Amino acid sequence: MIPLSHPRYRSLVTRERLAQYAKEGIVTLEGLTAHGRGEAFDYLLGERTTDSAIVAERTAAALLLRARHPVISVNGNTAALAAPEIAALQKASGALVEVNLFHRTEERVRLIENLLRKAGSEVFSGEAEQLLPLPHDRAWCRRDGMYAADVVLVPLEDGDRCGVLMDMGKTVIAIDLNPLSRTARTATLTIVDELTRALPRITGACQDLSAADQDRLIASLNNNYLLSDAIREMTGRLSHALDREVPPGHV
Ligand code: PTJ
């Protein structure tokens, strides 16, 4: 029997929840495969937050606090996994929360916005336009929201939007367990950590970073180092994987 506090028990509960949200149309079938990819990378990390991820999370807080117009971009998986954590981060950082989807329908936008509102976010909605130079539905955003943002937090997304946002002069913060994804490698700052572990740490840092801490973190930001360290953590664990006991049971 897996203890209730064990990460693997939590991951089973999370799978159930995502399956339910997929039935309701909040998460897509592609989103379920995205979750599986994340689980595999999290397994390689040891389902824990590394020291370099903690630095990345504190740096993310500094960037959000210093932003003129920060926006948290939310897709189906992010809303399903972490709606309350998004609301808490919005309160601590003052960022706008805006839905941006790859598999976009008006119905999904409405469902996801409702889920976020129920969890306590003030969602920035209204007329979306195809404003980003992208050949797919992530192009749709709001002129006074993501389009005007100087800092955009992009959780759980692999693709070309990050590069486009960077080309528009924005600072992009990614949360992605895969340090090799396009988004992870293109972003200004990548947090290689699981979404529901990362968000509360960013929120906590928004509440306690001094101005001097913020300056220091932003000045020493080195994304290549953060990605390399995540890869070092994964390969280090893999090379000693057989030294450890078999983890407690699968159900
Ligand atoms: O809701 P939509 O329509 O916008 O669809 C969202 C998709 C599924 C298109 C979007 O999430 C996506 O781009 O999926 P990908 O291409 O699989 O990329 C998701 C990335 O997030 C992968 O690199 C995963 O490793 C990573 N990931 C998955 N789950 C987590 C995660 N990173 C952090 N925490 C997680 N829980």
Tab-separated table of C-alpha atoms and ligand atoms in Angstrom:
chain	number	residue	atom	x	y	z
A	1	MET	CA	0.000	0.000	0.000
A	2	ILE	CA	1.464	3.404	-0.971
A	3	PRO	CA	1.301	5.981	1.865
A	4	LEU	CA	-1.086	8.870	1.124
A	5	SER	CA	1.774	11.383	1.317
A	6	HIS	CA	3.917	9.501	-1.231
A	7	PRO	CA	4.449	11.343	-4.545
A	8	ARG	CA	3.286	8.255	-6.454
A	9	TYR	CA	-0.052	8.215	-4.611
A	10	ARG	CA	-0.518	11.892	-5.407
A	11	SER	CA	0.286	11.210	-9.051
A	12	LEU	CA	-2.461	8.554	-9.201
A	13	VAL	CA	-4.991	11.012	-7.795
A	14	THR	CA	-3.790	13.610	-10.297
A	15	ARG	CA	-4.273	11.174	-13.194
A	16	GLU	CA	-7.845	10.515	-12.098
A	17	ARG	CA	-8.486	14.242	-11.978
A	18	LEU	CA	-7.005	14.842	-15.428
A	19	ALA	CA	-9.042	11.963	-16.875
A	20	GLN	CA	-12.187	13.541	-15.421
A	21	TYR	CA	-11.260	16.972	-16.812
A	22	ALA	CA	-10.622	15.335	-20.199
A	23	LYS	CA	-14.170	13.931	-20.131
A	24	GLU	CA	-15.454	17.439	-19.361
A	25	GLY	CA	-13.477	18.961	-22.269
A	26	ILE	CA	-11.088	21.069	-20.192
A	27	VAL	CA	-8.075	18.874	-20.953
A	28	THR	CA	-7.567	17.495	-24.476
A	29	LEU	CA	-6.473	13.940	-25.290
A	30	GLU	CA	-3.162	15.487	-26.401
A	31	GLY	CA	-3.016	17.096	-22.946
A	32	LEU	CA	-3.120	13.643	-21.368
A	33	THR	CA	-0.086	12.592	-23.386
A	34	ALA	CA	1.626	15.849	-22.329
A	35	HIS	CA	1.001	14.881	-18.716
A	36	GLY	CA	2.566	11.450	-19.274
A	37	ARG	CA	5.635	13.094	-20.761
A	38	GLY	CA	5.882	15.314	-17.701
A	39	GLU	CA	5.553	12.341	-15.337
A	40	ALA	CA	8.431	10.580	-17.087
A	41	PHE	CA	10.739	13.589	-16.705
A	42	ASP	CA	9.631	14.091	-13.097
A	43	TYR	CA	10.519	10.474	-12.392
A	44	LEU	CA	14.032	11.182	-13.706
A	45	LEU	CA	14.261	14.194	-11.378
A	46	GLY	CA	13.239	12.054	-8.414
A	47	GLU	CA	9.845	13.813	-8.119
A	48	ARG	CA	11.487	16.594	-6.126
A	49	THR	CA	12.454	20.229	-6.524
A	50	THR	CA	16.167	20.627	-7.151
A	51	ASP	CA	18.320	23.442	-5.749
A	52	SER	CA	18.660	25.021	-9.190
A	53	ALA	CA	14.867	24.903	-9.657
A	54	ILE	CA	14.490	26.763	-6.348
A	55	VAL	CA	16.794	29.479	-7.708
A	56	ALA	CA	14.751	29.553	-10.928
A	57	GLU	CA	11.501	29.875	-8.959
A	58	ARG	CA	12.845	32.765	-6.903
A	59	THR	CA	14.118	34.439	-10.078
A	60	ALA	CA	10.690	33.998	-11.665
A	61	ALA	CA	9.145	35.780	-8.683
A	62	ALA	CA	11.642	38.625	-9.062
A	63	LEU	CA	10.835	38.993	-12.776
A	64	LEU	CA	7.085	39.001	-12.094
A	65	LEU	CA	7.392	41.548	-9.296
A	66	ARG	CA	9.545	43.840	-11.443
A	67	ALA	CA	7.282	43.550	-14.498
A	68	ARG	CA	5.201	46.470	-15.762
A	69	HIS	CA	2.494	44.194	-17.185
A	70	PRO	CA	2.945	40.515	-16.215
A	71	VAL	CA	0.623	37.845	-17.613
A	72	ILE	CA	0.157	34.214	-16.555
A	73	SER	CA	-0.814	32.195	-19.642
A	74	VAL	CA	-3.076	29.246	-18.835
A	75	ASN	CA	-3.865	26.218	-21.002
A	76	GLY	CA	-6.118	23.227	-20.288
A	77	ASN	CA	-3.531	21.160	-18.410
A	78	THR	CA	-2.418	24.077	-16.253
A	79	ALA	CA	-5.990	24.920	-15.229
A	80	ALA	CA	-6.774	21.262	-14.481
A	81	LEU	CA	-3.638	20.725	-12.411
A	82	ALA	CA	-3.288	24.000	-10.583
A	83	ALA	CA	-6.270	26.398	-10.661
A	84	PRO	CA	-5.989	27.326	-6.912
A	85	GLU	CA	-2.207	27.746	-7.187
A	86	ILE	CA	-2.682	30.091	-10.181
A	87	ALA	CA	-5.121	32.196	-8.131
A	88	ALA	CA	-2.631	32.409	-5.252
A	89	LEU	CA	0.184	33.445	-7.591
A	90	GLN	CA	-2.023	36.075	-9.193
A	91	LYS	CA	-2.710	37.594	-5.775
A	92	ALA	CA	0.957	37.590	-4.784
A	93	SER	CA	2.329	38.888	-8.096
A	94	GLY	CA	-0.446	41.120	-9.437
A	95	ALA	CA	-0.245	39.372	-12.826
A	96	LEU	CA	-3.151	39.080	-15.261
A	97	VAL	CA	-4.437	35.555	-15.843
A	98	GLU	CA	-5.276	34.864	-19.488
A	99	VAL	CA	-6.284	31.630	-21.221
A	100	ASN	CA	-4.291	30.705	-24.330
A	101	LEU	CA	-4.933	27.378	-26.023
A	102	PHE	CA	-3.424	25.231	-28.728
A	103	HIS	CA	-6.683	23.328	-29.299
A	104	ARG	CA	-8.898	26.384	-29.107
A	105	THR	CA	-12.661	26.416	-29.132
A	106	GLU	CA	-14.853	29.089	-27.585
A	107	GLU	CA	-16.394	26.363	-25.422
A	108	ARG	CA	-13.022	25.259	-24.015
A	109	VAL	CA	-12.020	28.864	-23.322
A	110	ARG	CA	-15.280	29.347	-21.406
A	111	LEU	CA	-14.884	26.102	-19.415
A	112	ILE	CA	-11.292	26.879	-18.457
A	113	GLU	CA	-12.062	30.496	-17.543
A	114	ASN	CA	-14.925	29.274	-15.326
A	115	LEU	CA	-12.678	26.747	-13.598
A	116	LEU	CA	-10.082	29.450	-12.919
A	117	ARG	CA	-12.706	31.886	-11.617
A	118	LYS	CA	-14.184	29.245	-9.301
A	119	ALA	CA	-10.707	28.716	-7.853
A	120	GLY	CA	-10.345	32.441	-7.138
A	121	SER	CA	-8.599	33.984	-10.146
A	122	GLU	CA	-9.702	37.203	-11.756
A	123	VAL	CA	-9.543	36.099	-15.373
A	124	PHE	CA	-8.718	38.606	-18.085
A	125	SER	CA	-11.192	37.747	-20.803
A	126	GLY	CA	-13.033	39.561	-23.555
A	127	GLU	CA	-12.425	39.859	-27.260
A	128	ALA	CA	-9.453	37.764	-28.407
A	129	GLU	CA	-7.724	38.504	-31.718
A	130	GLN	CA	-5.204	36.596	-33.806
A	131	LEU	CA	-2.381	38.875	-32.761
A	132	LEU	CA	0.655	36.624	-32.427
A	133	PRO	CA	2.441	35.701	-35.670
A	134	LEU	CA	1.743	31.969	-35.392
A	135	PRO	CA	0.072	29.576	-37.858
A	136	HIS	CA	-2.137	27.994	-35.188
A	137	ASP	CA	-4.590	28.869	-32.444
A	138	ARG	CA	-2.026	29.998	-29.876
A	139	ALA	CA	-2.015	33.176	-31.996
A	140	TRP	CA	-5.297	34.187	-30.313
A	141	CYS	CA	-4.830	36.553	-27.389
A	142	ARG	CA	-6.089	39.857	-26.007
A	143	ARG	CA	-4.603	43.157	-27.145
A	144	ASP	CA	-4.453	44.562	-23.591
A	145	GLY	CA	-3.446	41.206	-22.100
A	146	MET	CA	-0.715	38.939	-23.399
A	147	TYR	CA	-0.080	41.057	-26.480
A	148	ALA	CA	0.842	44.068	-24.343
A	149	ALA	CA	2.675	42.070	-21.648
A	150	ASP	CA	6.342	42.579	-20.872
A	151	VAL	CA	6.663	39.342	-18.868
A	152	VAL	CA	4.709	36.165	-19.680
A	153	LEU	CA	4.664	33.031	-17.531
A	154	VAL	CA	4.178	30.007	-19.790
A	155	PRO	CA	3.564	26.788	-17.866
A	156	LEU	CA	3.479	23.354	-19.417
A	157	GLU	CA	3.882	24.122	-23.103
A	158	ASP	CA	6.223	22.926	-25.816
A	159	GLY	CA	6.158	24.825	-29.065
A	160	ASP	CA	6.951	27.888	-31.123
A	161	ARG	CA	4.962	30.502	-29.152
A	162	CYS	CA	7.806	31.095	-26.711
A	163	GLY	CA	10.185	32.085	-29.538
A	164	VAL	CA	7.570	34.422	-31.000
A	165	LEU	CA	6.974	36.097	-27.628
A	166	MET	CA	10.744	36.509	-27.197
A	167	ASP	CA	11.028	38.007	-30.714
A	168	MET	CA	8.365	40.525	-29.630
A	169	GLY	CA	10.764	41.647	-26.888
A	170	LYS	CA	8.981	39.952	-23.991
A	171	THR	CA	10.567	38.120	-21.086
A	172	VAL	CA	9.276	34.540	-21.042
A	173	ILE	CA	9.294	32.329	-17.949
A	174	ALA	CA	8.644	28.650	-18.756
A	175	ILE	CA	7.692	25.884	-16.345
A	176	ASP	CA	8.604	22.634	-18.046
A	177	LEU	CA	9.877	19.327	-16.694
A	178	ASN	CA	11.585	18.656	-20.027
A	179	PRO	CA	14.780	20.746	-20.111
A	180	LEU	CA	15.220	19.865	-23.796
A	181	SER	CA	11.861	21.106	-25.100
A	182	ARG	CA	11.751	24.000	-27.567
A	183	THR	CA	10.033	26.232	-25.032
A	184	ALA	CA	12.489	25.306	-22.259
A	185	ARG	CA	15.462	26.127	-24.470
A	186	THR	CA	14.057	29.354	-25.911
A	187	ALA	CA	12.681	30.987	-22.765
A	188	THR	CA	14.435	33.733	-20.814
A	189	LEU	CA	14.082	31.588	-17.701
A	190	THR	CA	13.037	27.944	-17.422
A	191	ILE	CA	11.860	26.318	-14.226
A	192	VAL	CA	12.491	22.593	-14.582
A	193	ASP	CA	10.070	21.460	-11.906
A	194	GLU	CA	6.583	20.021	-11.628
A	195	LEU	CA	3.907	22.699	-11.998
A	196	THR	CA	2.173	22.160	-8.643
A	197	ARG	CA	5.501	22.215	-6.788
A	198	ALA	CA	6.773	25.242	-8.708
A	199	LEU	CA	3.792	27.598	-8.408
A	200	PRO	CA	3.595	27.747	-4.559
A	201	ARG	CA	7.330	28.410	-4.377
A	202	ILE	CA	7.054	31.303	-6.846
A	203	THR	CA	4.117	32.644	-4.820
A	204	GLY	CA	6.072	32.330	-1.561
A	205	ALA	CA	9.047	34.135	-3.088
A	206	CYS	CA	6.759	36.945	-4.353
A	207	GLN	CA	5.782	37.449	-0.704
A	208	ASP	CA	9.252	37.505	0.800
A	209	LEU	CA	11.901	38.670	-1.700
A	210	SER	CA	13.547	41.958	-0.782
A	211	ALA	CA	14.353	44.505	-3.491
A	212	ALA	CA	18.049	43.597	-3.127
A	213	ASP	CA	17.251	39.870	-3.550
A	214	GLN	CA	15.269	40.661	-6.689
A	215	ASP	CA	18.182	42.660	-8.172
A	216	ARG	CA	20.677	39.917	-7.376
A	217	LEU	CA	18.520	37.108	-8.798
A	218	ILE	CA	17.766	38.961	-12.026
A	219	ALA	CA	21.408	39.998	-12.490
A	220	SER	CA	22.654	36.411	-12.090
A	221	LEU	CA	20.027	34.748	-14.314
A	222	ASN	CA	21.698	32.137	-16.549
A	223	ASN	CA	19.190	29.839	-18.231
A	224	ASN	CA	21.833	27.678	-19.832
A	225	TYR	CA	23.179	26.879	-16.376
A	226	LEU	CA	19.655	26.066	-15.074
A	227	LEU	CA	18.947	23.692	-17.984
A	228	SER	CA	22.371	22.040	-17.732
A	229	ASP	CA	21.933	21.529	-14.016
A	230	ALA	CA	18.530	19.863	-14.548
A	231	ILE	CA	20.110	17.507	-17.086
A	232	ARG	CA	22.979	16.799	-14.655
A	233	GLU	CA	20.440	15.938	-11.924
A	234	MET	CA	18.592	13.553	-14.240
A	235	THR	CA	21.652	11.813	-15.616
A	236	GLY	CA	23.150	11.579	-12.093
A	237	ARG	CA	20.036	9.822	-10.824
A	238	LEU	CA	19.912	7.541	-13.851
A	239	SER	CA	23.508	6.428	-13.425
A	240	HIS	CA	22.738	5.329	-9.845
A	241	ALA	CA	19.179	4.104	-10.479
A	242	LEU	CA	19.931	0.439	-9.840
A	243	ASP	CA	21.734	1.217	-6.548
A	244	ARG	CA	18.410	2.093	-4.925
A	245	GLU	CA	15.723	-0.295	-3.752
A	246	VAL	CA	12.704	-0.847	-5.962
A	247	PRO	CA	10.218	1.900	-4.994
A	248	PRO	CA	7.039	0.912	-3.088
A	249	GLY	CA	4.324	-0.929	-4.960
A	250	HIS	CA	2.418	-0.148	-8.049
A	251	VAL	CA	-1.329	-0.399	-7.704
B	1	PTJ	O1	-4.896	22.978	-23.534
B	1	PTJ	P1	-4.254	23.164	-24.864
B	1	PTJ	O2	-5.231	23.029	-25.998
B	1	PTJ	O3	-3.493	24.463	-24.988
B	1	PTJ	O4	-3.204	21.969	-25.063
B	1	PTJ	C1	-2.054	21.941	-24.286
B	1	PTJ	C2	-0.924	21.116	-24.922
B	1	PTJ	C3	-1.146	19.656	-24.646
B	1	PTJ	C4	-0.866	21.333	-26.427
B	1	PTJ	C5	0.356	21.690	-24.267
B	1	PTJ	O5	0.379	21.417	-22.913
B	1	PTJ	C6	1.638	21.205	-24.886
B	1	PTJ	O6	2.319	21.976	-25.532
B	1	PTJ	O7	1.974	19.925	-24.610
B	1	PTJ	P2	3.420	19.310	-24.907
B	1	PTJ	O8	3.851	19.612	-26.310
B	1	PTJ	O9	3.420	17.880	-24.504
B	1	PTJ	O10	4.358	20.102	-23.907
B	1	PTJ	C7	4.111	20.079	-22.545
B	1	PTJ	C8	5.438	20.135	-21.798
B	1	PTJ	O11	5.124	20.263	-20.415
B	1	PTJ	C9	6.282	18.874	-21.966
B	1	PTJ	O12	7.634	19.260	-22.179
B	1	PTJ	C10	6.125	18.131	-20.623
B	1	PTJ	O13	7.312	17.461	-20.247
B	1	PTJ	C11	5.845	19.285	-19.674
B	1	PTJ	N1	4.980	18.905	-18.550
B	1	PTJ	C12	3.944	18.029	-18.536
B	1	PTJ	N2	3.362	17.974	-17.323
B	1	PTJ	C13	4.035	18.852	-16.539
B	1	PTJ	C14	5.073	19.452	-17.316
B	1	PTJ	N3	5.908	20.366	-16.816
B	1	PTJ	C15	5.725	20.735	-15.513
B	1	PTJ	N4	4.758	20.202	-14.715
B	1	PTJ	C16	3.886	19.278	-15.183
B	1	PTJ	N5	2.917	18.785	-14.398
